[in-house]
XYZ file of C-alpha atoms in Angstrom:
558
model
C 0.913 51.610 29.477
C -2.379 52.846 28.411
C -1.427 54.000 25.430
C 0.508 50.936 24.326
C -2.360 49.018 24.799
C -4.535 51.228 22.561
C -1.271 51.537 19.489
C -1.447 47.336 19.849
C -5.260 47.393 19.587
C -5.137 49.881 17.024
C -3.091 47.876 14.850
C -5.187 44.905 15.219
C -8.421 47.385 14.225
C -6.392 48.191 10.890
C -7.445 45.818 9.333
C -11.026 46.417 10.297
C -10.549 50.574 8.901
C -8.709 49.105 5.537
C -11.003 46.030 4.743
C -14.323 46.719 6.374
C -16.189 44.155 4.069
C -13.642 41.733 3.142
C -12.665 41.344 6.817
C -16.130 39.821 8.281
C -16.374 37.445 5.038
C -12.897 36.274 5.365
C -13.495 35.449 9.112
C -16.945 33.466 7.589
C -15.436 31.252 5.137
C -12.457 30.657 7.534
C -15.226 29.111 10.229
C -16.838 27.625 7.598
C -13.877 26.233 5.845
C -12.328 24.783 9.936
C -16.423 23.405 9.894
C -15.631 21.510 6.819
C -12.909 20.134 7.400
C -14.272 19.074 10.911
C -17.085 17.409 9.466
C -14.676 15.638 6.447
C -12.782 14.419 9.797
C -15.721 12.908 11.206
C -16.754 11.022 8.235
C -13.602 10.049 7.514
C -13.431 8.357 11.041
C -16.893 6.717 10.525
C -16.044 5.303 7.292
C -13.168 3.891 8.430
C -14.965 1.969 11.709
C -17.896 1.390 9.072
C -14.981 -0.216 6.350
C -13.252 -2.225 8.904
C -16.679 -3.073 10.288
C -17.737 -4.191 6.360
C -14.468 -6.704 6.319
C -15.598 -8.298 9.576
C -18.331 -9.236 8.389
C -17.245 -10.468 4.892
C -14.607 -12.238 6.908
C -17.557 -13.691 9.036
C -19.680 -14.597 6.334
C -17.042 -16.067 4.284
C -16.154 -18.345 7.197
C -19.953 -19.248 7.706
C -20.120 -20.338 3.454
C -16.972 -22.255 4.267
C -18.539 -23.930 7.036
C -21.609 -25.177 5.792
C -19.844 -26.172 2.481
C -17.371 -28.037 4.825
C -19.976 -29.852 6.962
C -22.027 -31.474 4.281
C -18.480 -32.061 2.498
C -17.747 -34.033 5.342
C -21.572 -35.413 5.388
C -20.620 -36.916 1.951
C -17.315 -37.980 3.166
C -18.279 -40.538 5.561
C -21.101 -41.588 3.163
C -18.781 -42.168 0.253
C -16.957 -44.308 2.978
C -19.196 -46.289 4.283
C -21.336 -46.968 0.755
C -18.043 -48.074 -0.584
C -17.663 -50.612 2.138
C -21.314 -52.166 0.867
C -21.583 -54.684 -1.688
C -24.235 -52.850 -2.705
C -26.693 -49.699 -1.578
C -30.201 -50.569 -0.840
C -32.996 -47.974 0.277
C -32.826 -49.547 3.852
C -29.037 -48.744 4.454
C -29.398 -45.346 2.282
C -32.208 -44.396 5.196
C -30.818 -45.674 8.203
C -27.523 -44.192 7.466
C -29.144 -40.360 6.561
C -31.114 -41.025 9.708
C -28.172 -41.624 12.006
C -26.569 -38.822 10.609
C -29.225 -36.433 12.686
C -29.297 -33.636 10.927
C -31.483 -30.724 11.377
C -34.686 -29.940 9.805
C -33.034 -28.256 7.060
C -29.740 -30.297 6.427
C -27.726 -27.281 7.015
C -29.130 -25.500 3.670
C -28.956 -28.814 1.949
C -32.493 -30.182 0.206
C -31.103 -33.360 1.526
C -28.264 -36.338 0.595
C -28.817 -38.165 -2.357
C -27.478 -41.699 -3.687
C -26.872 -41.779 -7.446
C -25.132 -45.308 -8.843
C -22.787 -44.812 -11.603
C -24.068 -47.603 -14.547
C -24.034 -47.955 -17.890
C -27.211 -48.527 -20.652
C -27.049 -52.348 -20.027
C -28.633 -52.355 -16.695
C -30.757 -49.314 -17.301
C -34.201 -52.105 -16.561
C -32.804 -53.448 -13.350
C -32.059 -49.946 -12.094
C -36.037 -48.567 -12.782
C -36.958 -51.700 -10.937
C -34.927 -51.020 -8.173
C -36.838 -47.273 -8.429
C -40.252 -48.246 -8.660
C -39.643 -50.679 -5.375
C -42.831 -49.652 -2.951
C -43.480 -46.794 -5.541
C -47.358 -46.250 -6.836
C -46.842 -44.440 -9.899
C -44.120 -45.751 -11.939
C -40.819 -43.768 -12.417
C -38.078 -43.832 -15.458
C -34.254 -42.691 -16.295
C -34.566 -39.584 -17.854
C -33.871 -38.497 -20.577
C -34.651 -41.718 -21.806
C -31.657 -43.634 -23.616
C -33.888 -44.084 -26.697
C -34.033 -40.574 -27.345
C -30.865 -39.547 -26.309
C -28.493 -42.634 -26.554
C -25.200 -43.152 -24.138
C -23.368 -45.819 -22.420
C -22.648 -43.637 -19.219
C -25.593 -42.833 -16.834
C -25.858 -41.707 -13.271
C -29.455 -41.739 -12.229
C -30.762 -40.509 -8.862
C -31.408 -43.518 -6.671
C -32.224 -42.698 -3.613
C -32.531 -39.302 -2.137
C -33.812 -38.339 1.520
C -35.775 -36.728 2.823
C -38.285 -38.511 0.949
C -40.839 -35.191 0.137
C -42.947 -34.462 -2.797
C -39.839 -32.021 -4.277
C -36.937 -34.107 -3.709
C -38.885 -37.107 -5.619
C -39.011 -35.281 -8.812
C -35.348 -35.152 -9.022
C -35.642 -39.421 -8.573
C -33.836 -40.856 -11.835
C -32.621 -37.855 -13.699
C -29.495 -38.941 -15.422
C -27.201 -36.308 -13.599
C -24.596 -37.136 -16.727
C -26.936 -36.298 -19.267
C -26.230 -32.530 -18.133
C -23.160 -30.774 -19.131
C -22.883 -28.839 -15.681
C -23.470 -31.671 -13.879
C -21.239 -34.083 -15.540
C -18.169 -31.841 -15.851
C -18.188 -31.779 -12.009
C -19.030 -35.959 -12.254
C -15.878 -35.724 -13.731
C -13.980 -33.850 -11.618
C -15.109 -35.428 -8.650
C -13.988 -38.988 -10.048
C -10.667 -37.575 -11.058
C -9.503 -35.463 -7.494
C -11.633 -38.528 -5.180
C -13.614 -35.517 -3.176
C -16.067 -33.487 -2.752
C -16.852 -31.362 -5.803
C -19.529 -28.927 -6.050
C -20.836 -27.762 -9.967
C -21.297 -24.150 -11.141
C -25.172 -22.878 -11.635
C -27.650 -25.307 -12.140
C -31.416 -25.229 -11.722
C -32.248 -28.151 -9.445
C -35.118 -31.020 -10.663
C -36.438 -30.333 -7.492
C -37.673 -26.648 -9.098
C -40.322 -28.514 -11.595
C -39.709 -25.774 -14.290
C -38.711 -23.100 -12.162
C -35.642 -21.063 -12.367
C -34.396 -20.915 -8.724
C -30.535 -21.293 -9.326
C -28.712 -24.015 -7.272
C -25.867 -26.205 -7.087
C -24.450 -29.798 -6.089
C -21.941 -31.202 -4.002
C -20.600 -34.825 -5.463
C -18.746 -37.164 -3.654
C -17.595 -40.236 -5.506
C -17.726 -43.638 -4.015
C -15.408 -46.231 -5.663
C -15.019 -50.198 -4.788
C -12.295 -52.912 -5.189
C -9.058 -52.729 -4.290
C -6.056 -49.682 -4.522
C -5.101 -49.904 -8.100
C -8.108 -52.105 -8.779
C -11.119 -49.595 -8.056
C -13.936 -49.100 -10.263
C -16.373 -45.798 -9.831
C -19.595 -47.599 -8.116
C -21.399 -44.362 -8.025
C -21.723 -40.655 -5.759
C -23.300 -39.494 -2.838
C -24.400 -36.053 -3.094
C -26.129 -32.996 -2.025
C -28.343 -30.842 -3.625
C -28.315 -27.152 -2.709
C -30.580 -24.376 -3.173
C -28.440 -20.803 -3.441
C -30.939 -18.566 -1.648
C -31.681 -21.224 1.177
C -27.760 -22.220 1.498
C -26.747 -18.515 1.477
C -29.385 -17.553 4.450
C -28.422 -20.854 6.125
C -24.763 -19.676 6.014
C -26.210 -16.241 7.426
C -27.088 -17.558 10.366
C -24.129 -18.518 11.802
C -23.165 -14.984 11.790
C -24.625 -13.209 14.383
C -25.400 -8.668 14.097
C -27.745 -6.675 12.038
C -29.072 -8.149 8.329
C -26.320 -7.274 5.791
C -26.847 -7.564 1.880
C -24.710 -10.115 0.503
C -24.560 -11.319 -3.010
C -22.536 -15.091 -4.214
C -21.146 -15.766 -7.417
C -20.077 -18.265 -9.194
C -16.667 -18.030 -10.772
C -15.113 -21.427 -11.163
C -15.384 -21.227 -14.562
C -13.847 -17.134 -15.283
C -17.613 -15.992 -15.466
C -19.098 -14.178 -12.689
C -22.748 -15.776 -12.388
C -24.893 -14.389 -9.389
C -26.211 -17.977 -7.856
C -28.207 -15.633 -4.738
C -28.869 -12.403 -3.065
C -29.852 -11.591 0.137
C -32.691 -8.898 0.625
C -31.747 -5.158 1.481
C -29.216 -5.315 -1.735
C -29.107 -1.034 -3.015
C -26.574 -0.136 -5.488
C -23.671 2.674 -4.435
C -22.964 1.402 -1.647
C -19.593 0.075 0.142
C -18.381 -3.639 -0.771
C -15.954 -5.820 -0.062
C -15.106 -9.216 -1.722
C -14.097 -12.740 -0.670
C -12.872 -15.431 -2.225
C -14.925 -18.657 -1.053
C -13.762 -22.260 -1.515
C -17.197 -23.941 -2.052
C -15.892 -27.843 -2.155
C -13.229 -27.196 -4.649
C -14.876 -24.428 -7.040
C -14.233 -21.140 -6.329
C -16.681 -18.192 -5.322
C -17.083 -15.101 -4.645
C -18.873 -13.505 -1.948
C -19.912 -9.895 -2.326
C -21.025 -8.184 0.952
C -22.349 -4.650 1.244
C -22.217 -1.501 3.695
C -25.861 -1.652 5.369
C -25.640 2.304 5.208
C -26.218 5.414 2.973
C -23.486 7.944 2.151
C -25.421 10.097 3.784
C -24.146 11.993 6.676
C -23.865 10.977 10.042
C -25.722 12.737 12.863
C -22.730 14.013 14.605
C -21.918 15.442 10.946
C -24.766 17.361 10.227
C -24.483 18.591 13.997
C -21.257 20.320 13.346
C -22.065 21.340 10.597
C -25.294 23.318 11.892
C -23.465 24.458 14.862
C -20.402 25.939 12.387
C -22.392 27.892 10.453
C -24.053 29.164 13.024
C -21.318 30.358 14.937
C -19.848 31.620 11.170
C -22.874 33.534 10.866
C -22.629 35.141 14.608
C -18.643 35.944 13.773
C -19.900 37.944 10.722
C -21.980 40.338 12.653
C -19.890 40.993 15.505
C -16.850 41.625 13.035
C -19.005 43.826 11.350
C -19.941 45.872 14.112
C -16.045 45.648 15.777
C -15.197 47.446 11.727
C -17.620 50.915 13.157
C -15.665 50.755 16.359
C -12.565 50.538 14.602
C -13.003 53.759 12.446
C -13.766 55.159 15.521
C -10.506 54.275 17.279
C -8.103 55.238 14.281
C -8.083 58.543 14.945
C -6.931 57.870 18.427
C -4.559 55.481 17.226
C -2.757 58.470 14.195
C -2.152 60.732 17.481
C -0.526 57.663 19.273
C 1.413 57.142 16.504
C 3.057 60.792 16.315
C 4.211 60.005 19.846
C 5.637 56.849 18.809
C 7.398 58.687 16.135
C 8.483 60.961 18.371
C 10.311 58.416 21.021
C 11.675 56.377 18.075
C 13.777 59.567 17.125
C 14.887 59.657 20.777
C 15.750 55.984 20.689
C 18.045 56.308 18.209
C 19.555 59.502 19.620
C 20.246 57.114 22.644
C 21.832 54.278 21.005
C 23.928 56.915 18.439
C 25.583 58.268 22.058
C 25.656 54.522 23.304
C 28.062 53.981 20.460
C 30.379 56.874 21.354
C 30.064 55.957 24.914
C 31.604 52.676 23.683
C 33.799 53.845 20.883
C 35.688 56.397 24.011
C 35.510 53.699 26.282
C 37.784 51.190 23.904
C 39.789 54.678 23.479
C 40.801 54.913 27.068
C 41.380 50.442 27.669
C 43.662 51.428 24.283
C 45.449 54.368 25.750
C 45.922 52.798 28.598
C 47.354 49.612 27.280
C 50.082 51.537 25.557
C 51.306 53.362 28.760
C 51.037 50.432 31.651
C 53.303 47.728 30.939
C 50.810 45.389 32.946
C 47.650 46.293 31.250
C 49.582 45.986 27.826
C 50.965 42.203 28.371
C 46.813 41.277 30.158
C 45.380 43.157 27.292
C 47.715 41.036 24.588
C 46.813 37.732 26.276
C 43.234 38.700 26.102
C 43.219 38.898 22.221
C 45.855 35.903 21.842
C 42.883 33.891 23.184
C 40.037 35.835 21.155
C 42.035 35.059 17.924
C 42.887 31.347 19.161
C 38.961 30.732 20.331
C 37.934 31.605 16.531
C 40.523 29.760 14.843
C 39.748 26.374 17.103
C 36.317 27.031 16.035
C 36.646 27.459 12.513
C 38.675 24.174 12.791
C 36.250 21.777 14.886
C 33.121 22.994 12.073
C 35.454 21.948 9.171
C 36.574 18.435 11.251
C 33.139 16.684 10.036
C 34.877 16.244 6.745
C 36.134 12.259 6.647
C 37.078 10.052 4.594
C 34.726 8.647 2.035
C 34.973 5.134 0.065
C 35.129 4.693 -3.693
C 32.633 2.635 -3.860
C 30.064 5.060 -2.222
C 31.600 7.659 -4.787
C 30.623 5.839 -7.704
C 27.183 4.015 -6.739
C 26.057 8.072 -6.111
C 27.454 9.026 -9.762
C 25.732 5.744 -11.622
C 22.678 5.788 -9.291
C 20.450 7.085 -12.555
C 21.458 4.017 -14.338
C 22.312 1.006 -12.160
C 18.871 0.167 -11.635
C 17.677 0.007 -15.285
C 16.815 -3.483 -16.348
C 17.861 -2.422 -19.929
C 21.670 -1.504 -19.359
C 24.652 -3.629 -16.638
C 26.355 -1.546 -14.655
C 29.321 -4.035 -12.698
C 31.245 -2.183 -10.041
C 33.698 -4.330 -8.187
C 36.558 -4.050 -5.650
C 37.858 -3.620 -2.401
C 37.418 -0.941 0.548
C 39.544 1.816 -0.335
C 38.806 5.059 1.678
C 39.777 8.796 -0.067
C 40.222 12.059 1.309
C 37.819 14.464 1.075
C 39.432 16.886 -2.074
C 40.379 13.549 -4.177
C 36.473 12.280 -3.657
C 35.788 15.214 -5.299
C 37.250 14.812 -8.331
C 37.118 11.199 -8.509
C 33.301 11.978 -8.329
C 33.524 14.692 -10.779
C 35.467 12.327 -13.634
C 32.609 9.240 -12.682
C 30.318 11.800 -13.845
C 31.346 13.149 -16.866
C 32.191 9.377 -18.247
C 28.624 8.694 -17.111
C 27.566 11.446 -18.864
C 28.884 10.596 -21.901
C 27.922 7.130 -21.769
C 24.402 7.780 -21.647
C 24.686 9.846 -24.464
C 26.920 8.264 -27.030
C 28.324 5.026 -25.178
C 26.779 1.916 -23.750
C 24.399 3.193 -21.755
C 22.127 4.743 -24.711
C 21.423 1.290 -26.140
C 19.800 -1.917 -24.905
C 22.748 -4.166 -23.726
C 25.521 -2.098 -23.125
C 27.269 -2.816 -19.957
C 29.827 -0.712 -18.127
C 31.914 -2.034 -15.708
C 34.160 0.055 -13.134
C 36.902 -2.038 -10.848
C 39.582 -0.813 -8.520
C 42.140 -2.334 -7.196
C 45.143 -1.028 -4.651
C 48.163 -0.842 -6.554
C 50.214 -0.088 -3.345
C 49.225 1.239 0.150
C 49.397 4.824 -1.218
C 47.642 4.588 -4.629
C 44.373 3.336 -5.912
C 43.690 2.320 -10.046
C 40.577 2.477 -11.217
C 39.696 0.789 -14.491
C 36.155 2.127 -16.727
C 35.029 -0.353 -19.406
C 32.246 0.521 -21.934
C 31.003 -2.826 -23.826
C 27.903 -3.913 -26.011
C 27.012 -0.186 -26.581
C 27.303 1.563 -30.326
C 30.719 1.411 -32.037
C 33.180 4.124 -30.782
C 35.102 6.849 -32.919
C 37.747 9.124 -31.883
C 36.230 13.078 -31.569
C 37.544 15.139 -33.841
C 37.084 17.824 -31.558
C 38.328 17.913 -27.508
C 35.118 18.617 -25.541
C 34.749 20.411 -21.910
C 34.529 16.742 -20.470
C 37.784 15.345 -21.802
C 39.679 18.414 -21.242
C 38.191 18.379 -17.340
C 39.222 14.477 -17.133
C 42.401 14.435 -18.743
C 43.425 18.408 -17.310
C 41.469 19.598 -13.965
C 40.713 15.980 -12.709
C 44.563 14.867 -13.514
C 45.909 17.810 -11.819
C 43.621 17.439 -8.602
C 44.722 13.490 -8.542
C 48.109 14.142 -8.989
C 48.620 11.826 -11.894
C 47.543 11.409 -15.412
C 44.671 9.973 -16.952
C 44.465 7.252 -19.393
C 41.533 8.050 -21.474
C 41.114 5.554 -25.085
C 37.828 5.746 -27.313
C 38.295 2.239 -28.640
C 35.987 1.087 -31.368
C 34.414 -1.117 -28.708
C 33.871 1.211 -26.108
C 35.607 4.133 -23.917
C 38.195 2.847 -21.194
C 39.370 5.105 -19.004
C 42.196 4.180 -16.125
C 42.627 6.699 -12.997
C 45.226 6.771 -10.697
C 43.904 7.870 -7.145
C 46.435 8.555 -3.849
C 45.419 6.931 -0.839
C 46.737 9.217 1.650
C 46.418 8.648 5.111
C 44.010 10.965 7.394
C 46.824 12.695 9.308
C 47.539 14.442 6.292
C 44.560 16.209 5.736
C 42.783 16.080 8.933
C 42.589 19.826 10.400
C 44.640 19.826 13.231
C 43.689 20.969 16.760
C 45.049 24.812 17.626
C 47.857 24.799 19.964
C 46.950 25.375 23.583
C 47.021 29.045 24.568
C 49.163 29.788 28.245
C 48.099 32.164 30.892
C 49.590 35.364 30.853
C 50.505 36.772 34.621
């Protein structure tokens, strides 16, 4: 035992005696390579927690945009409802309705809610002397009508709360603007909330803080007799909406960016601070009162690696390093040991010679032993009949299974045969391939060669038929002709005109010869100018006549 134990250590040391550099290095790089992939493991888990993390939060943030856009939508709503119930909108109702609405100190991102009458130039006087009511310094429609003349106007009436920015937007023609109108417009046409694309609020006085507005329009009359009396709206700033959004959403600061894209641009309306680029994003779709956005919101983190990372990773090489030194050291003790292990392996040379000294006398032992059970079988009448019923069943046990491994071998439809053979071609949108008939099952041998002719007219179809143009169209349908035999009809149309070969190839000679002979019965093969037909005559046969049959039962012989 000892000296097994030193021949199976001394063939583990070969390697060590043979490769006493490459040995150690191999066993670094393999650490190294397991610490690798260990770490690539670990990120890979943290990226996906941080990813599916990232589409919470865009999923969060998205809802929070909605929200707020929904909220002062419905703000304007009830507004635009109660305004058009009014004969007309005076600063006193525009006031006590804003101030019933109790909103919070920053209308929900919103500089406020705004009342803007729609008029035309005629009553451009009465409406400055409705704006100047209780005013000190004296306000006009801008851009004045003189300098820019037009019949439609929508000035800014009223607009609460009444501070020192939201009176510079009072009477700015919000029709005079393009942005502005086009979502006038579209907010007159739909009856609801609209919001515009980028715009830089009066409110700014010059400045270039992007914005937006959300128009509601208010009509009066009668259904089918309502005139446009004017809009109720809200004026946003995108920074101040975008944070007031954020705060619905509750976790760590994330960079987000919004765009506008109702009109196929992408225009960045705000940005929240901690924005770095190569980082993570994901995207959202935002319905902002009818226009579409898009919210952008980005991984807080670095690619850098995680802490647990950089842990294995110091700890593998480490270890990698430590495995290089002790293999190193095990490659001495190995030259060492081969000597002991060449004088081990003499004797193991030597017992291998008197193994197969053994088994060459086993043999004999068993070649004299069948001798005598022979010799003896030919002189006792009762060991002869037992040793005859003894290979009866040895022959009948082979036989039976030989039998039961062939039995898997059914029946198999023609429909399965031909779907295999025109599987490269049914599915192109270019060519029609129509097969059509009943169930008809075939033995095994004659689904053979049924499957051999469906693929040599295939064949030739896609080379020179209707399946090597655009348009051709084969179609292959069966029908029983009695219980015992099948027809199968092949049609080529739409594909190039057809000539008769001059010359038999190996495929008509294996349809019309090998295939015929296999079937049983000839084969009708025509190259008509419009396309090959081909009729095949198939046997149905039942499965009791080629189904392998069980081996007869052996008896016991006394």
């Amino acid at each position: 035992m000892v000296e097994d134990r030193l021949k199976r250590k001394g063939v583990r040391q070969r390697w060590l005696v043979d490769y006493p550099r490459a040995v150690p290095l191999a066993i670094f790089l393999l650490v190294a390579a397991v610490t690798a992939l260990s770490v690539f493991a670990i990120e890979s888990g943290q990226r996906i927690r941080e990813d599916a993390e990232l589409t919470r939060k865009a999923q969060a943030m998205a809802f929070a945009i909605e929200r707020r856009a929904y909220s002062n939508s419905a703000f304007l709503r009830a507004a635009g409802a109660l305004f058009g119930s009014q004969d007309k909108v005076d600063g006193e109702t525009f006031r006590q309705f804003v101030a019933e609405l109790r909103l919070d100190s920053d209308y929900r991102g919103a500089e406020g809610i705004g009342w803007a009458p729609a008029i035309d130039s005629t009553v451009v006087a009465e409406t400055e002397a409705v704006l100047n009511e209780g005013k000190l310094h004296s306000i006009r429609i801008t851009p004045s009508i003189v300098a820019e003349p037009r019949s439609q106007l929508v000035p800014v009436l009223f607009l609460q709360p009444d501070t020192l920015r939201n009176r510079r937007a009072l009477g700015f023609d919000m029709y005079s603007e393009q942005v502005r109108r086009k979502a006038l417009d579209e907010a007159t046409r739909t009856e609801r909330p609209t919001a515009t694309g980028r715009v830089t609020l009066v409110q700014e006085g010059g400045g270039e803080e992007p914005g937006f507005l959300i128009y509601m329009p208010v009509f009066e009359g009668s259904i089918g007799n309502r005139t446009l009396k004017g809009f109720v709206y809200s004026p946003f700033t995108a920074a101040q909406f975008l944070t007031s959004a954020a705060e619905l959403v509750s976790g760590e600061e994330t960079p987000v960016r919004l765009f506008d894209i109702g009109d196929g641009d992408r225009v960045l309306m705000a940005e929240r601070q901690g924005w770095a680029p190569d980082r993570a994003t994901v995207d959202r779709q935002v319905d902002m009162a009818g226009r579409e956005m898009l919210l952008v919101v980005q991984a807080s983190n670095d690619n850098t690696l995680s802490s647990l990372s950089m842990i294995t990773l110091l700890f593998g090489l480490a270890v990698a390093s430590l495995l290089l030194v002790v293999a190193r050291l095990l490659t001495q003790q190995a030259q060492e040991d081969s000597r002991s292990l060449d004088w081990f392996a003499e004797q193991n040379s030597i017992r291998n010679s008197l193994t197969r000294e053994l088994n060459h006398r086993v043999k004999n032992t068993l070649a004299n032993v069948l001798s005598i059970v022979s010799l003896t079988r030919r002189r006792a009448d009762n060991l002869d009949d037992f040793a005859e019923g003894i290979d009866q069943r040895i022959r009948a046990l082979s036989a039976t299974h030989d039998l039961l491994t062939q039995s898997e071998w059914g029946t198999t439809p023609i429909r399965s045969v031909i779907e295999v053979e025109l599987a490269p071609y049914a599915n192109d949108a270019e060519h029609e391939v129509v097969t059509e008939g009943p169930q008809v099952e075939l033995a095994p041998n004659d689904a053979l060669s049924l499957g051999l002719a469906i693929h040599e007219l295939a064949t030739n179809a896609a080379k020179f038929g209707a399946l090597s143009t655009v348009g051709g169209k084969v179609s292959i349908v069966w029908t029983l002709v009695n219980e015992r035999l099948a027809r199968i009809d092949w049609t080529e149309s739409g594909g190039p005109r057809v000539t008769e070969p001059t010359k038999r190839g190996f495929g008509t000679d294996l349809i019309e010869k090998i295939v015929a002979h296999e079937l049983r019965h000839p084969v009708d093969l025509e190259f008509l100018p419009t396309g090959v037909r081909c009729k095949l005559l198939v046997p149905v046969r039942e499965p009791s006549e080629f189904a392998l049959r069980s081996p007869p039962a052996q008896h016991d012989v006394g």
